[in-house]
């Protein structure tokens, strides 16, 4: 068995080309002239759009205008907004203490959705929510063991591209549902955080969640669940496409700012 399993995934058919295309899209975005003076504003708008898309993937439709006016009290929407904001404060800790980061992300994402004592704590029950219709989650003991294996991968390090690492982090959290509530919000936040902290998108400009929303998200996760090389490759290709689409979304933000 390879000492770097993510590098093996990075070479699955179709993955290198998808990853390269996504990287080029991000590189083009980072060359946009608006970012010389308005990078923080672009990042803030990208985060807002990402939070909206993440809530939509949980089944809660909301408009950007309503979010900007802070008119939405739905706990899923508020959880998505809090998780998005928290990412900016937890970045450097992700590499050194991923358990702490996930606990914090769940605590802010699930507030109002789960009892206070369970916030930030892995589930002990085998029951979970299933907003994407993925089917039963692994039992609590199996989920805990696989979560530890994921932490091991993060601590081991990899030569695989950030997109591959982010895809695996995202998928494992989404399918394991380690907390039982708000796991999708946590998974998407952790996926975006990985893209930021592992160098693909250091300024958190790419609205990758919008890319996930544009299509194929649940089907991609089901493909990952198959455990086959083809299924895993399909999920990573979906994630690379989401990065490309997210970069396109952020480019539109830049263009709007440029027009004034």
PDB file of C-alpha atoms in Angstrom:
ATOM      1  CA  UNK A   1       0.000   0.000   0.000  1.00  0.00           C
ATOM      2  CA  UNK A   2       1.270   3.482  -0.850  1.00  0.00           C
ATOM      3  CA  UNK A   3       2.515   5.669   1.996  1.00  0.00           C
ATOM      4  CA  UNK A   4       0.649   8.507   0.282  1.00  0.00           C
ATOM      5  CA  UNK A   5      -2.777   7.202  -0.772  1.00  0.00           C
ATOM      6  CA  UNK A   6      -3.938  10.645  -1.885  1.00  0.00           C
ATOM      7  CA  UNK A   7      -1.163  10.717  -4.472  1.00  0.00           C
ATOM      8  CA  UNK A   8      -2.587   7.492  -5.860  1.00  0.00           C
ATOM      9  CA  UNK A   9      -6.029   9.125  -6.147  1.00  0.00           C
ATOM     10  CA  UNK A  10      -4.409  12.106  -7.862  1.00  0.00           C
ATOM     11  CA  UNK A  11      -3.365   9.814 -10.719  1.00  0.00           C
ATOM     12  CA  UNK A  12      -6.763   8.172 -11.285  1.00  0.00           C
ATOM     13  CA  UNK A  13      -7.946   8.585 -14.905  1.00  0.00           C
ATOM     14  CA  UNK A  14      -9.377  12.034 -15.548  1.00  0.00           C
ATOM     15  CA  UNK A  15      -8.202  13.519 -12.260  1.00  0.00           C
ATOM     16  CA  UNK A  16      -4.903  15.164 -13.338  1.00  0.00           C
ATOM     17  CA  UNK A  17      -6.609  16.955 -16.237  1.00  0.00           C
ATOM     18  CA  UNK A  18      -9.504  18.160 -14.067  1.00  0.00           C
ATOM     19  CA  UNK A  19      -7.160  19.390 -11.350  1.00  0.00           C
ATOM     20  CA  UNK A  20      -4.966  21.208 -13.866  1.00  0.00           C
ATOM     21  CA  UNK A  21      -7.973  22.907 -15.452  1.00  0.00           C
ATOM     22  CA  UNK A  22      -9.188  24.082 -12.044  1.00  0.00           C
ATOM     23  CA  UNK A  23      -5.757  25.385 -11.089  1.00  0.00           C
ATOM     24  CA  UNK A  24      -5.608  27.399 -14.308  1.00  0.00           C
ATOM     25  CA  UNK A  25      -9.035  28.890 -13.566  1.00  0.00           C
ATOM     26  CA  UNK A  26      -7.850  29.992 -10.119  1.00  0.00           C
ATOM     27  CA  UNK A  27      -4.643  31.425 -11.573  1.00  0.00           C
ATOM     28  CA  UNK A  28      -6.674  33.478 -14.051  1.00  0.00           C
ATOM     29  CA  UNK A  29      -8.889  34.772 -11.254  1.00  0.00           C
ATOM     30  CA  UNK A  30      -5.895  35.833  -9.161  1.00  0.00           C
ATOM     31  CA  UNK A  31      -4.601  37.945 -12.049  1.00  0.00           C
ATOM     32  CA  UNK A  32      -7.759  40.077 -12.154  1.00  0.00           C
ATOM     33  CA  UNK A  33      -6.845  43.735 -11.759  1.00  0.00           C
ATOM     34  CA  UNK A  34      -9.656  44.424  -9.253  1.00  0.00           C
ATOM     35  CA  UNK A  35      -7.904  42.237  -6.702  1.00  0.00           C
ATOM     36  CA  UNK A  36      -5.052  44.748  -6.455  1.00  0.00           C
ATOM     37  CA  UNK A  37      -7.326  47.111  -4.533  1.00  0.00           C
ATOM     38  CA  UNK A  38     -10.404  45.146  -3.488  1.00  0.00           C
ATOM     39  CA  UNK A  39      -9.313  41.647  -2.535  1.00  0.00           C
ATOM     40  CA  UNK A  40     -10.946  41.758   0.949  1.00  0.00           C
ATOM     41  CA  UNK A  41     -14.259  42.906  -0.513  1.00  0.00           C
ATOM     42  CA  UNK A  42     -14.190  40.159  -3.118  1.00  0.00           C
ATOM     43  CA  UNK A  43     -13.393  37.556  -0.473  1.00  0.00           C
ATOM     44  CA  UNK A  44     -16.274  38.787   1.708  1.00  0.00           C
ATOM     45  CA  UNK A  45     -18.753  38.605  -1.170  1.00  0.00           C
ATOM     46  CA  UNK A  46     -17.443  35.164  -2.155  1.00  0.00           C
ATOM     47  CA  UNK A  47     -17.958  33.959   1.411  1.00  0.00           C
ATOM     48  CA  UNK A  48     -21.517  35.298   1.448  1.00  0.00           C
ATOM     49  CA  UNK A  49     -22.348  33.540  -1.814  1.00  0.00           C
ATOM     50  CA  UNK A  50     -20.674  30.395  -0.559  1.00  0.00           C
ATOM     51  CA  UNK A  51     -22.749  30.406   2.618  1.00  0.00           C
ATOM     52  CA  UNK A  52     -25.934  30.876   0.600  1.00  0.00           C
ATOM     53  CA  UNK A  53     -25.029  27.952  -1.670  1.00  0.00           C
ATOM     54  CA  UNK A  54     -24.159  25.736   1.296  1.00  0.00           C
ATOM     55  CA  UNK A  55     -27.536  26.457   2.903  1.00  0.00           C
ATOM     56  CA  UNK A  56     -29.262  25.687  -0.397  1.00  0.00           C
ATOM     57  CA  UNK A  57     -27.499  22.307  -0.510  1.00  0.00           C
ATOM     58  CA  UNK A  58     -29.025  21.647   2.910  1.00  0.00           C
ATOM     59  CA  UNK A  59     -32.445  22.321   1.408  1.00  0.00           C
ATOM     60  CA  UNK A  60     -32.941  25.937   2.530  1.00  0.00           C
ATOM     61  CA  UNK A  61     -33.366  28.370  -0.363  1.00  0.00           C
ATOM     62  CA  UNK A  62     -32.468  31.978   0.377  1.00  0.00           C
ATOM     63  CA  UNK A  63     -31.698  35.039  -1.726  1.00  0.00           C
ATOM     64  CA  UNK A  64     -28.494  37.033  -1.558  1.00  0.00           C
ATOM     65  CA  UNK A  65     -30.449  40.236  -1.022  1.00  0.00           C
ATOM     66  CA  UNK A  66     -32.185  38.762   2.013  1.00  0.00           C
ATOM     67  CA  UNK A  67     -28.826  37.634   3.389  1.00  0.00           C
ATOM     68  CA  UNK A  68     -27.346  41.094   2.913  1.00  0.00           C
ATOM     69  CA  UNK A  69     -30.274  42.603   4.797  1.00  0.00           C
ATOM     70  CA  UNK A  70     -29.858  39.960   7.513  1.00  0.00           C
ATOM     71  CA  UNK A  71     -33.525  39.057   7.239  1.00  0.00           C
ATOM     72  CA  UNK A  72     -33.163  35.272   7.480  1.00  0.00           C
ATOM     73  CA  UNK A  73     -33.456  33.715  10.924  1.00  0.00           C
ATOM     74  CA  UNK A  74     -33.423  30.125   9.728  1.00  0.00           C
ATOM     75  CA  UNK A  75     -30.864  28.169  11.832  1.00  0.00           C
ATOM     76  CA  UNK A  76     -29.389  26.422   8.781  1.00  0.00           C
ATOM     77  CA  UNK A  77     -28.759  29.746   7.053  1.00  0.00           C
ATOM     78  CA  UNK A  78     -27.358  31.296  10.210  1.00  0.00           C
ATOM     79  CA  UNK A  79     -25.169  28.232  10.709  1.00  0.00           C
ATOM     80  CA  UNK A  80     -23.809  28.508   7.185  1.00  0.00           C
ATOM     81  CA  UNK A  81     -23.006  32.191   7.729  1.00  0.00           C
ATOM     82  CA  UNK A  82     -21.299  31.524  11.069  1.00  0.00           C
ATOM     83  CA  UNK A  83     -19.246  28.650   9.648  1.00  0.00           C
ATOM     84  CA  UNK A  84     -18.176  30.829   6.736  1.00  0.00           C
ATOM     85  CA  UNK A  85     -17.066  33.584   9.101  1.00  0.00           C
ATOM     86  CA  UNK A  86     -15.295  31.127  11.405  1.00  0.00           C
ATOM     87  CA  UNK A  87     -13.129  29.788   8.588  1.00  0.00           C
ATOM     88  CA  UNK A  88     -11.244  33.057   8.487  1.00  0.00           C
ATOM     89  CA  UNK A  89     -10.295  32.692  12.145  1.00  0.00           C
ATOM     90  CA  UNK A  90      -9.350  29.008  12.127  1.00  0.00           C
ATOM     91  CA  UNK A  91      -7.080  28.811   9.101  1.00  0.00           C
ATOM     92  CA  UNK A  92      -3.646  28.255  10.566  1.00  0.00           C
ATOM     93  CA  UNK A  93      -5.020  25.821  13.149  1.00  0.00           C
ATOM     94  CA  UNK A  94      -6.369  23.482  10.446  1.00  0.00           C
ATOM     95  CA  UNK A  95      -2.933  21.999   9.722  1.00  0.00           C
ATOM     96  CA  UNK A  96      -1.934  21.528  13.351  1.00  0.00           C
ATOM     97  CA  UNK A  97      -5.186  20.792  15.191  1.00  0.00           C
ATOM     98  CA  UNK A  98      -7.891  19.615  12.779  1.00  0.00           C
ATOM     99  CA  UNK A  99      -9.957  18.068  15.592  1.00  0.00           C
ATOM    100  CA  UNK A 100     -10.228  21.456  17.262  1.00  0.00           C
ATOM    101  CA  UNK A 101     -11.218  23.137  14.000  1.00  0.00           C
ATOM    102  CA  UNK A 102     -13.946  20.622  13.188  1.00  0.00           C
ATOM    103  CA  UNK A 103     -15.338  20.844  16.711  1.00  0.00           C
ATOM    104  CA  UNK A 104     -15.492  24.622  16.432  1.00  0.00           C
ATOM    105  CA  UNK A 105     -17.021  24.548  12.960  1.00  0.00           C
ATOM    106  CA  UNK A 106     -19.734  22.193  14.177  1.00  0.00           C
ATOM    107  CA  UNK A 107     -20.380  24.289  17.282  1.00  0.00           C
ATOM    108  CA  UNK A 108     -21.099  27.367  15.174  1.00  0.00           C
ATOM    109  CA  UNK A 109     -22.837  25.579  12.281  1.00  0.00           C
ATOM    110  CA  UNK A 110     -25.194  23.462  14.401  1.00  0.00           C
ATOM    111  CA  UNK A 111     -26.224  26.074  16.973  1.00  0.00           C
ATOM    112  CA  UNK A 112     -30.010  26.060  16.965  1.00  0.00           C
ATOM    113  CA  UNK A 113     -30.081  22.684  15.201  1.00  0.00           C
ATOM    114  CA  UNK A 114     -28.627  20.420  17.889  1.00  0.00           C
ATOM    115  CA  UNK A 115     -28.772  20.410  21.702  1.00  0.00           C
ATOM    116  CA  UNK A 116     -26.113  22.572  23.331  1.00  0.00           C
ATOM    117  CA  UNK A 117     -24.240  19.642  24.984  1.00  0.00           C
ATOM    118  CA  UNK A 118     -23.724  17.923  21.613  1.00  0.00           C
ATOM    119  CA  UNK A 119     -22.233  20.932  19.812  1.00  0.00           C
ATOM    120  CA  UNK A 120     -18.705  20.138  18.661  1.00  0.00           C
ATOM    121  CA  UNK A 121     -18.907  16.549  19.881  1.00  0.00           C
ATOM    122  CA  UNK A 122     -18.855  13.479  17.614  1.00  0.00           C
ATOM    123  CA  UNK A 123     -22.135  11.623  17.737  1.00  0.00           C
ATOM    124  CA  UNK A 124     -22.650   8.596  19.963  1.00  0.00           C
ATOM    125  CA  UNK A 125     -25.944   7.713  18.273  1.00  0.00           C
ATOM    126  CA  UNK A 126     -26.259   5.885  14.967  1.00  0.00           C
ATOM    127  CA  UNK A 127     -29.044   8.258  13.901  1.00  0.00           C
ATOM    128  CA  UNK A 128     -28.201  11.192  11.632  1.00  0.00           C
ATOM    129  CA  UNK A 129     -29.920  13.640   9.319  1.00  0.00           C
ATOM    130  CA  UNK A 130     -29.719  12.944   5.583  1.00  0.00           C
ATOM    131  CA  UNK A 131     -30.581  16.085   3.593  1.00  0.00           C
ATOM    132  CA  UNK A 132     -28.893  14.757   0.441  1.00  0.00           C
ATOM    133  CA  UNK A 133     -30.570  11.355   0.459  1.00  0.00           C
ATOM    134  CA  UNK A 134     -27.285   9.445   0.668  1.00  0.00           C
ATOM    135  CA  UNK A 135     -28.777   6.659   2.759  1.00  0.00           C
ATOM    136  CA  UNK A 136     -27.819   5.491   6.246  1.00  0.00           C
ATOM    137  CA  UNK A 137     -24.562   6.869   7.610  1.00  0.00           C
ATOM    138  CA  UNK A 138     -21.937   4.533   9.083  1.00  0.00           C
ATOM    139  CA  UNK A 139     -22.557   3.552  12.678  1.00  0.00           C
ATOM    140  CA  UNK A 140     -21.086   5.903  15.275  1.00  0.00           C
ATOM    141  CA  UNK A 141     -18.117   3.663  16.072  1.00  0.00           C
ATOM    142  CA  UNK A 142     -17.191   3.246  12.412  1.00  0.00           C
ATOM    143  CA  UNK A 143     -17.586   6.968  11.769  1.00  0.00           C
ATOM    144  CA  UNK A 144     -15.274   7.740  14.698  1.00  0.00           C
ATOM    145  CA  UNK A 145     -12.632   5.301  13.429  1.00  0.00           C
ATOM    146  CA  UNK A 146     -12.732   6.705   9.906  1.00  0.00           C
ATOM    147  CA  UNK A 147     -12.561  10.246  11.258  1.00  0.00           C
ATOM    148  CA  UNK A 148      -9.373   9.331  13.107  1.00  0.00           C
ATOM    149  CA  UNK A 149      -8.006   7.866   9.870  1.00  0.00           C
ATOM    150  CA  UNK A 150      -8.775  11.157   8.137  1.00  0.00           C
ATOM    151  CA  UNK A 151      -6.887  13.060  10.824  1.00  0.00           C
ATOM    152  CA  UNK A 152      -4.018  10.664  10.247  1.00  0.00           C
ATOM    153  CA  UNK A 153      -3.986  11.538   6.560  1.00  0.00           C
ATOM    154  CA  UNK A 154      -3.893  15.241   7.379  1.00  0.00           C
ATOM    155  CA  UNK A 155      -1.061  14.777   9.859  1.00  0.00           C
ATOM    156  CA  UNK A 156       0.919  12.520   7.525  1.00  0.00           C
ATOM    157  CA  UNK A 157       1.003  15.070   4.758  1.00  0.00           C
ATOM    158  CA  UNK A 158       0.684  14.425   1.047  1.00  0.00           C
ATOM    159  CA  UNK A 159       2.196  15.397  -2.260  1.00  0.00           C
ATOM    160  CA  UNK A 160      -1.245  15.331  -3.845  1.00  0.00           C
ATOM    161  CA  UNK A 161      -2.714  18.630  -5.081  1.00  0.00           C
ATOM    162  CA  UNK A 162      -4.825  20.628  -2.645  1.00  0.00           C
ATOM    163  CA  UNK A 163      -7.961  19.869  -4.666  1.00  0.00           C
ATOM    164  CA  UNK A 164      -7.514  16.136  -4.106  1.00  0.00           C
ATOM    165  CA  UNK A 165      -6.936  16.571  -0.381  1.00  0.00           C
ATOM    166  CA  UNK A 166      -9.908  18.934  -0.097  1.00  0.00           C
ATOM    167  CA  UNK A 167     -12.117  16.508  -2.031  1.00  0.00           C
ATOM    168  CA  UNK A 168     -11.324  13.622   0.288  1.00  0.00           C
ATOM    169  CA  UNK A 169     -11.731  15.731   3.439  1.00  0.00           C
ATOM    170  CA  UNK A 170     -15.049  17.052   2.155  1.00  0.00           C
ATOM    171  CA  UNK A 171     -16.394  13.660   1.090  1.00  0.00           C
ATOM    172  CA  UNK A 172     -15.388  11.811   4.255  1.00  0.00           C
ATOM    173  CA  UNK A 173     -17.098  14.383   6.458  1.00  0.00           C
ATOM    174  CA  UNK A 174     -20.181  14.467   4.244  1.00  0.00           C
ATOM    175  CA  UNK A 175     -20.666  10.696   4.112  1.00  0.00           C
ATOM    176  CA  UNK A 176     -19.556   9.863   7.671  1.00  0.00           C
ATOM    177  CA  UNK A 177     -21.790  12.573   9.159  1.00  0.00           C
ATOM    178  CA  UNK A 178     -19.642  12.424  12.303  1.00  0.00           C
ATOM    179  CA  UNK A 179     -21.734  14.890  14.291  1.00  0.00           C
ATOM    180  CA  UNK A 180     -25.223  13.856  13.185  1.00  0.00           C
ATOM    181  CA  UNK A 181     -26.406  17.410  12.401  1.00  0.00           C
ATOM    182  CA  UNK A 182     -25.060  20.163  10.142  1.00  0.00           C
ATOM    183  CA  UNK A 183     -22.446  17.759   8.775  1.00  0.00           C
ATOM    184  CA  UNK A 184     -22.853  19.101   5.246  1.00  0.00           C
ATOM    185  CA  UNK A 185     -22.167  22.650   6.406  1.00  0.00           C
ATOM    186  CA  UNK A 186     -19.069  21.432   8.242  1.00  0.00           C
ATOM    187  CA  UNK A 187     -17.890  19.315   5.298  1.00  0.00           C
ATOM    188  CA  UNK A 188     -18.131  22.157   2.805  1.00  0.00           C
ATOM    189  CA  UNK A 189     -16.432  24.579   5.185  1.00  0.00           C
ATOM    190  CA  UNK A 190     -13.600  22.113   5.788  1.00  0.00           C
ATOM    191  CA  UNK A 191     -13.239  21.524   2.066  1.00  0.00           C
ATOM    192  CA  UNK A 192     -12.944  25.240   1.349  1.00  0.00           C
ATOM    193  CA  UNK A 193     -10.596  25.715   4.281  1.00  0.00           C
ATOM    194  CA  UNK A 194      -8.338  23.004   2.863  1.00  0.00           C
ATOM    195  CA  UNK A 195      -8.146  24.783  -0.489  1.00  0.00           C
ATOM    196  CA  UNK A 196      -7.134  27.953   1.360  1.00  0.00           C
ATOM    197  CA  UNK A 197      -4.622  26.510   3.792  1.00  0.00           C
ATOM    198  CA  UNK A 198      -2.981  24.126   1.342  1.00  0.00           C
ATOM    199  CA  UNK A 199      -2.181  26.839  -1.142  1.00  0.00           C
ATOM    200  CA  UNK A 200      -4.654  26.720  -4.008  1.00  0.00           C
ATOM    201  CA  UNK A 201      -6.737  29.709  -2.876  1.00  0.00           C
ATOM    202  CA  UNK A 202      -4.846  31.448  -0.059  1.00  0.00           C
ATOM    203  CA  UNK A 203      -7.090  34.554  -0.105  1.00  0.00           C
ATOM    204  CA  UNK A 204     -10.323  32.488   0.017  1.00  0.00           C
ATOM    205  CA  UNK A 205     -11.631  34.072  -3.153  1.00  0.00           C
ATOM    206  CA  UNK A 206     -13.132  31.044  -4.894  1.00  0.00           C
ATOM    207  CA  UNK A 207     -16.855  30.555  -4.222  1.00  0.00           C
ATOM    208  CA  UNK A 208     -16.455  26.791  -4.461  1.00  0.00           C
ATOM    209  CA  UNK A 209     -19.786  26.091  -2.746  1.00  0.00           C
ATOM    210  CA  UNK A 210     -21.536  27.796  -5.660  1.00  0.00           C
ATOM    211  CA  UNK A 211     -19.790  25.331  -7.937  1.00  0.00           C
ATOM    212  CA  UNK A 212     -21.078  22.427  -5.865  1.00  0.00           C
ATOM    213  CA  UNK A 213     -24.596  23.820  -6.066  1.00  0.00           C
ATOM    214  CA  UNK A 214     -24.549  24.084  -9.852  1.00  0.00           C
ATOM    215  CA  UNK A 215     -24.986  20.352 -10.251  1.00  0.00           C
ATOM    216  CA  UNK A 216     -23.854  16.827  -9.564  1.00  0.00           C
ATOM    217  CA  UNK A 217     -23.095  17.249  -5.871  1.00  0.00           C
ATOM    218  CA  UNK A 218     -25.143  14.407  -4.375  1.00  0.00           C
ATOM    219  CA  UNK A 219     -24.399  12.136  -7.328  1.00  0.00           C
ATOM    220  CA  UNK A 220     -20.692  12.810  -6.861  1.00  0.00           C
ATOM    221  CA  UNK A 221     -20.880  11.837  -3.205  1.00  0.00           C
ATOM    222  CA  UNK A 222     -22.762   8.662  -4.095  1.00  0.00           C
ATOM    223  CA  UNK A 223     -20.002   7.842  -6.577  1.00  0.00           C
ATOM    224  CA  UNK A 224     -17.431   8.373  -3.823  1.00  0.00           C
ATOM    225  CA  UNK A 225     -19.422   6.065  -1.570  1.00  0.00           C
ATOM    226  CA  UNK A 226     -18.970   3.258  -4.081  1.00  0.00           C
ATOM    227  CA  UNK A 227     -15.321   3.104  -3.057  1.00  0.00           C
ATOM    228  CA  UNK A 228     -14.220   2.231  -6.589  1.00  0.00           C
ATOM    229  CA  UNK A 229     -11.406   4.096  -8.324  1.00  0.00           C
ATOM    230  CA  UNK A 230     -13.918   5.266 -10.924  1.00  0.00           C
ATOM    231  CA  UNK A 231     -16.320   6.529  -8.261  1.00  0.00           C
ATOM    232  CA  UNK A 232     -13.646   8.328  -6.269  1.00  0.00           C
ATOM    233  CA  UNK A 233     -12.250   9.859  -9.465  1.00  0.00           C
ATOM    234  CA  UNK A 234     -15.723  11.082 -10.406  1.00  0.00           C
ATOM    235  CA  UNK A 235     -16.040  12.855  -7.060  1.00  0.00           C
ATOM    236  CA  UNK A 236     -12.631  14.510  -7.351  1.00  0.00           C
ATOM    237  CA  UNK A 237     -13.494  15.609 -10.878  1.00  0.00           C
ATOM    238  CA  UNK A 238     -16.716  17.098  -9.543  1.00  0.00           C
ATOM    239  CA  UNK A 239     -14.733  19.001  -6.889  1.00  0.00           C
ATOM    240  CA  UNK A 240     -12.301  20.293  -9.509  1.00  0.00           C
ATOM    241  CA  UNK A 241     -15.248  21.435 -11.611  1.00  0.00           C
ATOM    242  CA  UNK A 242     -16.726  23.158  -8.544  1.00  0.00           C
ATOM    243  CA  UNK A 243     -13.471  25.086  -8.138  1.00  0.00           C
ATOM    244  CA  UNK A 244     -13.572  26.124 -11.786  1.00  0.00           C
ATOM    245  CA  UNK A 245     -17.200  27.237 -11.508  1.00  0.00           C
ATOM    246  CA  UNK A 246     -16.470  28.968  -8.195  1.00  0.00           C
ATOM    247  CA  UNK A 247     -13.622  30.888  -9.808  1.00  0.00           C
ATOM    248  CA  UNK A 248     -16.021  31.938 -12.566  1.00  0.00           C
ATOM    249  CA  UNK A 249     -18.489  33.173  -9.931  1.00  0.00           C
ATOM    250  CA  UNK A 250     -15.787  35.221  -8.225  1.00  0.00           C
ATOM    251  CA  UNK A 251     -14.635  36.627 -11.546  1.00  0.00           C
ATOM    252  CA  UNK A 252     -18.191  37.914 -11.993  1.00  0.00           C
ATOM    253  CA  UNK A 253     -17.893  39.584  -8.582  1.00  0.00           C
ATOM    254  CA  UNK A 254     -14.671  41.264  -9.732  1.00  0.00           C
ATOM    255  CA  UNK A 255     -16.290  42.421 -12.954  1.00  0.00           C
ATOM    256  CA  UNK A 256     -19.218  43.920 -11.050  1.00  0.00           C
ATOM    257  CA  UNK A 257     -16.860  45.823  -8.752  1.00  0.00           C
ATOM    258  CA  UNK A 258     -14.866  47.037 -11.740  1.00  0.00           C
ATOM    259  CA  UNK A 259     -18.015  48.461 -13.326  1.00  0.00           C
ATOM    260  CA  UNK A 260     -18.751  50.213 -10.035  1.00  0.00           C
TER     261      UNK A 260
END
